[in-house]
Each structure stands twice: as C-alpha cells, then as structure tokens.
Amino acid sequence: MQIRIPRGWETPEARVTPEHLVFGRRKAFGIAAGLLGAAGAAQAQQAAGGLPPAMRNTRFAPGREISPERDVTTFNNFYEFGTSKSISQGAQRLPQRPWTVKVDGMVETPREFGIEDLLRTMPIEERVYRLRCVEAWSMVVPWTGFPLSALLAQVKPLSSARYVSFETAAIPAVMPGLRQSWYPWPYVEGCTIAEAGNDLSFMVVGAYGKLLPPQNGGPIRFHQPWKYGFKAGKSLVRITLTDQRPVSFWERIQAAEYGFWANVNPAVAHPRWSQASERALGTNARIPTQLFNGYGEFVADLYSGLQNERLWA
Ligand code: MTE
C-alpha cells in the first residue's frame, strides 16, 4: 500500500479558499484572460487598476487560508513612513508613477525598466505565498508578479556576480521616517545569485488582483517566502549584481539579531523571543512555524555545504 504524506506546503482541499471567492471580483469584469480578445483583456486590466490579468500558479499552494485583504493592507512594516504598523494612510503619498527600477552592476547590459514596461513584458502570474515576519506574525497573500530570474535574464549577469542587492526608495518629501537619521537609509537587502535564481524568488507588482498598494511596497517589491519578511524590500528602485555580500539595513542596525541569510527556522529563537509559533494575521490563531516557512522542498538544497554560515537569524 502506498501512503502519500502531504508535503509541508500542501493544503487540505477543504481549507483552500474557493477559487470563485478569490477570482470573483475579476470574473465580474469578464476576465478569463485567454478567452477574451485584446480589447477585453485591456478592459479587464483597466478594471484591476492597470494590473494585467494573471493566472494562478498552483505549484505553490499556501497550506493555509488567504489572510483578509483589509488586515494585510492596514498592518504594515514600512519604517520609511514610521515605526508603527498604521502607516497605510501616510504611505499613499508615495508616488507610484512614473517609477523605474535600475538593474546594474555585474551584468552585460545594465538597464533601467519603467514599471509599465515590466507589467507589459514580464511573465506575470499569481502566487499565493506565506509571509513570516521575524516579529512572529504571518500572513498568506495572493501576490501578482514575476520571477526575479526573468528580470535578471534581461540584463545577463556576469559569471563574476555572486550576490544581488536590493535598494528601496528613499524620498524625504513623502517619507517622514527618513528624518530618523540614526537609521542607515536607504533600506537595502540582499541574497546570493543562487537564491535569486530560485523559482520562488518573486518580484511582486500586485496583491488580491489589484496593483500593489504603496503600503505593501507598491509599485514593486521583492519576496522570498522561505525567509523572514524583512528580506522583502519594498518599493524597489535599484537591483545591483555584485561580488560583495550586501550588508542589509537591519544587519547594520543590529547584526546580532538580523543576519544576511534569515531563513525561517522555528528551532532557532530570536535573541529576544521564540520563533516556534506565529500569529496568523486576521485571526487570533497561533500556529506552529515551519522550517523554511514550509518551502524546504524547494530551497533546502541551496544551503547544502553552508552549515558554517549563520543561516537562520
Ligand atoms: N521594506 C522597506 N523599504 N522598509 C521596511 O521597513 N519592512 C520589512 C519588509 N520590507 C520594510 C520593508 C518587514 S520587517 C516586513 S515583515 C515586510 O516588509 C512587511 O511587509 P507588509 O507590510 O506588506 O506586510
């Protein structure tokens, strides 16, 4: 007899949010992407605030219910707008257009991409990912975006490039947090080339079938769901390939607590609190945290041979 043990990220059928609830709003506008003509697709895109229609990639089942949109868009970490979680109003001042992302450094053809060009040319899809914040809360969000690897392919990384650094917007006129000059602005994050090339590494341009709101990092942010959420730089302006390991914002502030790798691990406590469980946003439920946030099957191989590195904090 063959017994099939569900993998960490798989969802029991009964707990999957019914597709009509997730896609209902978009279906109301008649989106069935391939079935519509160009005019219909354009109309649908307009209805979603400019976000192209995206099919869900079912390879990455979240294993939990999708978090309420209201909670995800009103409980945020975005220190450029202040240290409270209630920055969603203030973040509306961040202009979303025009917006460009420079991709440079150790690449054959450095380029600056306009956000509209990315929306038009990148392989856009929807992925429902978990996000586990280092502060021990978590959420499940239907993000729209494209693999980072598709963007990097456009600039052709040189073989000497070993890391990718992500720099996020720093606009003093609209970001009051920048006045807190003891923080090492701009917010910078990084990963290795191998991590960047992993299929899970995702550039996010939308959430819940709409353009990504500024408080969540609009118009474009990064997300690697097996790492703590602070690795996911918001409102990106520059991506640089380099042979130097980037020192991130949080690492500069407190290296003992926030390291370069920051892979989720329930067995390795933060120096000030346990990481064994997490509070699911929008509920009072505390649920066990999973190794690599449940994505080990896709990413554990990235770390073989790196046991001397501080992989978990
Ligand atoms: N990016 C920037 N530029 N500034 C920030 O303060 N906070 C990080 C990350 N990206 C942050 C950032 C942290 S700690 C987390 S948990 C996530 O964004 C939160 O994303 P959310 O507000 O969409 O939940």
Coordinates of C-alpha atoms and ligand atoms in Angstrom, one line a residue:
M1 CA 0.0 0.0 0.0
Q2 CA 1.3 3.4 -0.9
I3 CA 0.8 6.1 1.7
R4 CA 1.2 9.6 0.4
I5 CA 2.3 12.1 3.1
P6 CA 1.3 15.6 2.1
R7 CA 4.2 18.0 1.9
G8 CA 4.5 21.0 4.2
W9 CA 3.2 23.5 1.8
E10 CA 0.2 21.4 0.5
T11 CA -3.3 22.4 1.6
P12 CA -6.0 20.0 2.6
E13 CA -8.6 20.5 -0.1
A14 CA -11.2 21.6 2.4
R15 CA -9.1 24.5 3.6
V16 CA -8.4 26.0 0.2
T17 CA -10.2 29.3 -0.3
P18 CA -12.7 28.6 -3.1
E19 CA -11.5 30.0 -6.4
H20 CA -14.7 31.9 -7.0
L21 CA -14.1 33.9 -3.8
V22 CA -10.6 34.8 -4.9
F23 CA -11.3 35.4 -8.5
G24 CA -14.9 36.6 -8.1
R25 CA -14.2 40.3 -8.4
R26 CA -12.2 39.8 -11.6
K27 CA -14.6 37.4 -13.1
A28 CA -17.3 40.1 -12.6
F29 CA -15.3 42.1 -15.1
G30 CA -15.2 39.2 -17.5
I31 CA -11.6 38.1 -17.1
A32 CA -10.9 34.7 -18.5
A33 CA -7.7 36.0 -20.0
G34 CA -7.1 33.7 -22.9
L35 CA -10.7 33.7 -23.9
L36 CA -11.0 37.4 -24.2
G37 CA -9.8 39.4 -27.2
A38 CA -7.2 42.1 -26.9
A39 CA -10.0 44.7 -26.2
G40 CA -11.5 42.5 -23.4
A41 CA -8.1 42.0 -21.8
A42 CA -7.4 45.7 -21.9
Q43 CA -10.8 46.4 -20.3
A44 CA -10.0 43.8 -17.6
Q45 CA -6.6 45.3 -16.9
Q46 CA -8.2 48.7 -16.5
A47 CA -10.7 47.3 -14.1
A48 CA -7.8 45.9 -12.0
G49 CA -6.3 49.4 -11.8
G50 CA -3.8 48.6 -14.5
L51 CA -2.6 45.1 -13.4
P52 CA -2.6 42.6 -16.2
P53 CA -4.8 39.6 -15.7
A54 CA -2.8 36.8 -14.1
M55 CA -3.3 33.1 -13.9
R56 CA -2.6 31.5 -10.5
N57 CA 0.5 29.2 -10.4
T58 CA -0.9 26.2 -8.5
R59 CA 2.6 24.8 -7.9
F60 CA 2.9 26.9 -4.8
A61 CA -0.1 26.0 -2.6
P62 CA -0.1 28.1 0.6
G63 CA -1.3 25.4 3.0
R64 CA -3.4 28.0 4.8
E65 CA -6.3 30.3 4.2
I66 CA -5.7 33.6 2.5
S67 CA -5.4 36.4 5.0
P68 CA -8.1 39.1 4.9
E69 CA -7.1 41.9 2.4
R70 CA -8.0 44.5 5.0
D71 CA -5.5 43.2 7.5
V72 CA -2.8 42.8 5.0
T73 CA -3.2 46.4 3.7
T74 CA -3.5 48.1 7.1
F75 CA -1.0 46.3 9.3
N76 CA 2.4 47.1 7.8
N77 CA 6.1 47.4 8.4
F78 CA 7.5 50.2 6.4
Y79 CA 9.9 52.2 8.5
E80 CA 10.3 54.9 6.0
F81 CA 6.8 56.0 6.9
G82 CA 7.2 55.4 10.7
T83 CA 7.7 52.7 13.1
S84 CA 4.0 52.0 13.9
K85 CA 2.0 49.4 12.0
S86 CA -0.5 52.0 11.0
I87 CA 1.3 53.7 8.1
S88 CA -1.1 52.7 5.3
Q89 CA -2.6 56.2 5.1
G90 CA 0.7 58.0 5.1
A91 CA 2.1 55.7 2.5
Q92 CA -0.5 56.9 0.0
R93 CA 1.8 59.9 -0.5
L94 CA 4.4 57.7 -2.2
P95 CA 4.0 58.5 -6.0
Q96 CA 3.6 55.3 -7.9
R97 CA 4.1 56.7 -11.4
P98 CA 6.4 57.3 -13.1
W99 CA 8.6 54.6 -11.5
T100 CA 11.7 53.0 -12.7
V101 CA 13.9 50.2 -11.4
K102 CA 17.6 50.3 -12.4
V103 CA 19.3 46.9 -12.8
D104 CA 23.0 47.3 -12.9
G105 CA 26.4 46.2 -11.5
M106 CA 28.0 42.9 -12.8
V107 CA 25.8 42.5 -15.8
E108 CA 26.4 42.6 -19.5
T109 CA 23.6 45.1 -20.3
P110 CA 22.6 47.4 -17.4
R111 CA 19.1 48.8 -17.9
E112 CA 16.5 50.9 -16.3
F113 CA 13.0 49.5 -16.5
G114 CA 9.8 51.5 -16.3
I115 CA 7.1 49.8 -14.2
E116 CA 4.7 49.9 -17.2
D117 CA 7.2 48.1 -19.3
L118 CA 7.6 45.4 -16.7
L119 CA 3.9 45.0 -16.4
R120 CA 3.7 44.6 -20.2
T121 CA 6.7 42.4 -20.9
M122 CA 7.3 40.2 -17.8
P123 CA 5.7 36.7 -17.4
I124 CA 3.0 37.9 -14.9
E125 CA 1.3 35.2 -12.8
E126 CA -0.4 35.0 -9.4
R127 CA 1.2 33.1 -6.5
V128 CA -0.3 32.6 -3.1
Y129 CA 2.6 32.8 -0.7
R130 CA 3.0 32.8 3.1
L131 CA 5.0 35.6 4.6
R132 CA 6.5 35.1 8.1
C133 CA 7.7 38.2 9.8
V134 CA 10.6 37.9 12.2
E135 CA 8.3 39.5 14.8
A136 CA 6.3 36.2 14.9
W137 CA 3.2 37.2 12.9
S138 CA 2.4 35.9 9.5
M139 CA 0.1 36.2 6.5
V140 CA -1.0 34.5 3.3
V141 CA -1.3 36.7 0.3
P142 CA -2.2 36.2 -3.4
W143 CA 0.6 38.2 -4.9
T144 CA 0.8 39.0 -8.6
G145 CA 4.3 39.3 -10.1
F146 CA 7.0 37.5 -12.0
P147 CA 10.1 35.5 -11.2
L148 CA 13.2 37.6 -10.4
S149 CA 15.1 35.3 -12.8
A150 CA 13.0 36.6 -15.7
L151 CA 14.2 40.2 -14.9
L152 CA 17.8 39.2 -14.5
A153 CA 17.8 37.4 -17.8
Q154 CA 17.1 40.8 -19.4
V155 CA 20.5 42.1 -18.2
K156 CA 22.6 39.0 -18.5
P157 CA 24.5 38.6 -15.2
L158 CA 28.3 38.2 -15.5
S159 CA 29.8 35.0 -14.1
S160 CA 31.7 37.1 -11.5
A161 CA 28.4 38.2 -9.9
R162 CA 27.8 36.4 -6.6
Y163 CA 25.1 38.5 -4.8
V164 CA 22.1 40.6 -5.6
S165 CA 21.5 43.8 -3.7
F166 CA 18.0 45.4 -3.5
E167 CA 17.7 49.1 -2.7
T168 CA 14.4 50.6 -1.9
A169 CA 13.0 54.2 -2.4
A170 CA 14.2 57.0 0.0
I171 CA 12.1 60.1 -0.7
P172 CA 12.4 62.6 2.2
A173 CA 9.5 64.7 0.9
V174 CA 7.0 61.9 1.5
M175 CA 8.7 59.6 4.0
P176 CA 8.8 61.1 7.5
G177 CA 10.7 58.1 8.8
L178 CA 13.8 59.2 6.9
R179 CA 14.2 62.0 9.5
Q180 CA 15.2 59.4 11.9
S181 CA 18.7 59.8 10.8
W182 CA 20.2 57.1 13.0
Y183 CA 18.7 54.5 10.7
P184 CA 21.0 53.6 7.8
W185 CA 18.8 54.7 4.9
P186 CA 18.1 53.6 2.2
Y187 CA 16.6 50.2 3.2
V188 CA 18.9 47.6 1.5
E189 CA 18.6 43.9 1.4
G190 CA 20.4 41.1 -0.5
C191 CA 20.7 37.5 -1.4
T192 CA 23.0 35.2 -3.3
I193 CA 22.8 34.7 -7.0
A194 CA 21.7 31.1 -6.4
E195 CA 18.9 32.3 -4.1
A196 CA 17.9 34.9 -6.7
G197 CA 17.7 32.2 -9.3
N198 CA 15.4 30.0 -7.2
D199 CA 12.0 29.7 -8.8
L200 CA 10.3 31.0 -5.6
S201 CA 12.1 34.4 -5.7
F202 CA 9.3 36.7 -6.8
M203 CA 9.0 40.3 -7.9
V204 CA 5.6 41.5 -6.7
V205 CA 3.6 44.1 -8.5
G206 CA 0.1 43.2 -7.3
A207 CA -2.0 41.8 -4.5
Y208 CA -5.5 40.5 -4.3
G209 CA -5.8 41.0 -8.1
K210 CA -5.0 44.8 -7.9
L211 CA -1.9 46.9 -8.3
L212 CA 0.3 46.5 -5.2
P213 CA -0.6 49.4 -2.8
P214 CA 2.2 51.6 -1.6
Q215 CA 1.9 50.5 2.0
N216 CA 2.8 46.9 0.9
G217 CA 5.7 48.1 -1.3
G218 CA 4.0 49.4 -4.5
P219 CA 4.6 49.6 -7.2
I220 CA 7.2 46.8 -6.9
R221 CA 8.7 44.8 -4.1
F222 CA 10.6 41.5 -3.6
H223 CA 9.5 38.4 -1.8
Q224 CA 11.3 35.1 -0.9
P225 CA 8.7 33.3 1.2
W226 CA 11.2 31.0 3.0
K227 CA 12.9 33.9 4.6
Y228 CA 11.8 36.3 7.3
G229 CA 9.8 39.2 5.9
F230 CA 12.4 41.8 6.5
K231 CA 14.3 40.4 3.5
A232 CA 11.5 41.6 1.2
G233 CA 12.5 45.1 0.2
K234 CA 9.5 47.3 -0.6
S235 CA 9.2 50.0 -3.4
L236 CA 12.4 48.9 -5.1
V237 CA 14.4 51.4 -7.1
R238 CA 17.6 49.6 -7.8
I239 CA 18.8 46.0 -8.1
T240 CA 22.6 45.6 -8.3
L241 CA 24.6 42.4 -9.0
T242 CA 27.9 42.4 -7.1
D243 CA 30.7 40.1 -5.8
Q244 CA 30.4 41.7 -2.3
R245 CA 27.9 40.4 0.2
P246 CA 25.4 43.2 0.8
V247 CA 25.0 44.4 4.4
S248 CA 21.4 44.9 4.9
F249 CA 19.5 47.7 6.8
W250 CA 18.7 45.5 9.8
E251 CA 22.1 43.9 9.8
R252 CA 23.7 47.3 10.1
I253 CA 21.4 48.2 13.0
Q254 CA 21.7 45.0 14.9
A255 CA 23.8 42.3 13.4
A256 CA 23.4 40.0 16.4
E257 CA 19.6 39.8 15.7
Y258 CA 19.3 40.2 11.9
G259 CA 21.7 38.4 9.7
F260 CA 22.2 38.0 5.9
W261 CA 20.5 34.7 5.5
A262 CA 17.5 35.0 7.7
N263 CA 15.9 31.7 6.7
V264 CA 12.8 30.8 8.8
N265 CA 13.5 28.2 11.5
P266 CA 11.2 27.6 14.4
A267 CA 14.0 25.9 16.4
V268 CA 16.3 29.0 16.4
A269 CA 14.9 31.7 18.7
H270 CA 15.4 35.4 18.1
P271 CA 17.6 36.6 20.9
R272 CA 14.5 38.3 22.5
W273 CA 11.7 35.9 21.6
S274 CA 10.8 32.4 20.5
Q275 CA 10.3 31.7 16.8
A276 CA 8.4 28.4 17.4
S277 CA 5.0 29.8 16.5
E278 CA 3.3 32.7 14.8
R279 CA 0.1 34.7 14.9
A280 CA -1.8 34.4 11.7
L281 CA -2.9 37.9 10.7
G282 CA -6.7 38.5 10.8
T283 CA -7.2 35.7 13.4
N284 CA -6.2 35.1 16.9
A285 CA -4.8 31.7 16.0
R286 CA -1.2 30.9 16.9
I287 CA 0.1 28.3 14.6
P288 CA 3.4 26.4 14.6
T289 CA 6.2 27.9 12.4
Q290 CA 7.7 25.6 9.8
L291 CA 11.3 25.2 8.8
F292 CA 12.0 27.4 5.7
N293 CA 8.4 28.6 6.3
G294 CA 7.3 25.3 4.8
Y295 CA 9.2 25.7 1.5
G296 CA 12.1 23.5 2.3
E297 CA 11.3 21.2 -0.6
F298 CA 12.1 24.0 -3.0
V299 CA 15.0 25.7 -1.2
A300 CA 16.8 23.4 1.2
D301 CA 19.4 22.4 -1.5
L302 CA 20.5 26.0 -1.7
Y303 CA 22.2 25.6 1.7
S304 CA 24.0 22.3 1.4
G305 CA 27.6 22.8 2.4
L306 CA 26.8 26.1 4.2
Q307 CA 26.4 24.7 7.7
N308 CA 29.1 27.0 9.0
E309 CA 27.0 30.0 8.0
R310 CA 24.5 31.6 10.3
L311 CA 21.6 30.5 8.1
W312 CA 18.7 31.2 10.5
A313 CA 18.7 34.6 12.0
Ligands
MTE1 N1 10.9 47.4 3.1 C1 11.2 48.7 3.4 N2 11.7 49.5 2.4 N3 11.0 49.2 4.6 C2 10.6 48.4 5.7 O1 10.5 48.9 6.8 N4 9.9 46.2 6.4 C3 10.1 44.7 6.1 C4 9.7 44.4 4.7 N5 10.2 45.3 3.7 C5 10.3 47.0 5.4 C6 10.5 46.6 4.0 C7 9.4 43.9 7.1 S1 10.1 43.8 8.6 C8 8.4 43.1 6.7 S2 7.8 42.0 7.8 C9 7.7 43.2 5.4 O2 8.3 44.3 4.6 C10 6.2 43.6 5.7 O3 5.5 43.7 4.5 P1 4.0 44.1 4.6 O4 3.8 45.4 5.2 O5 3.5 44.0 3.2 O6 3.3 43.0 5.5

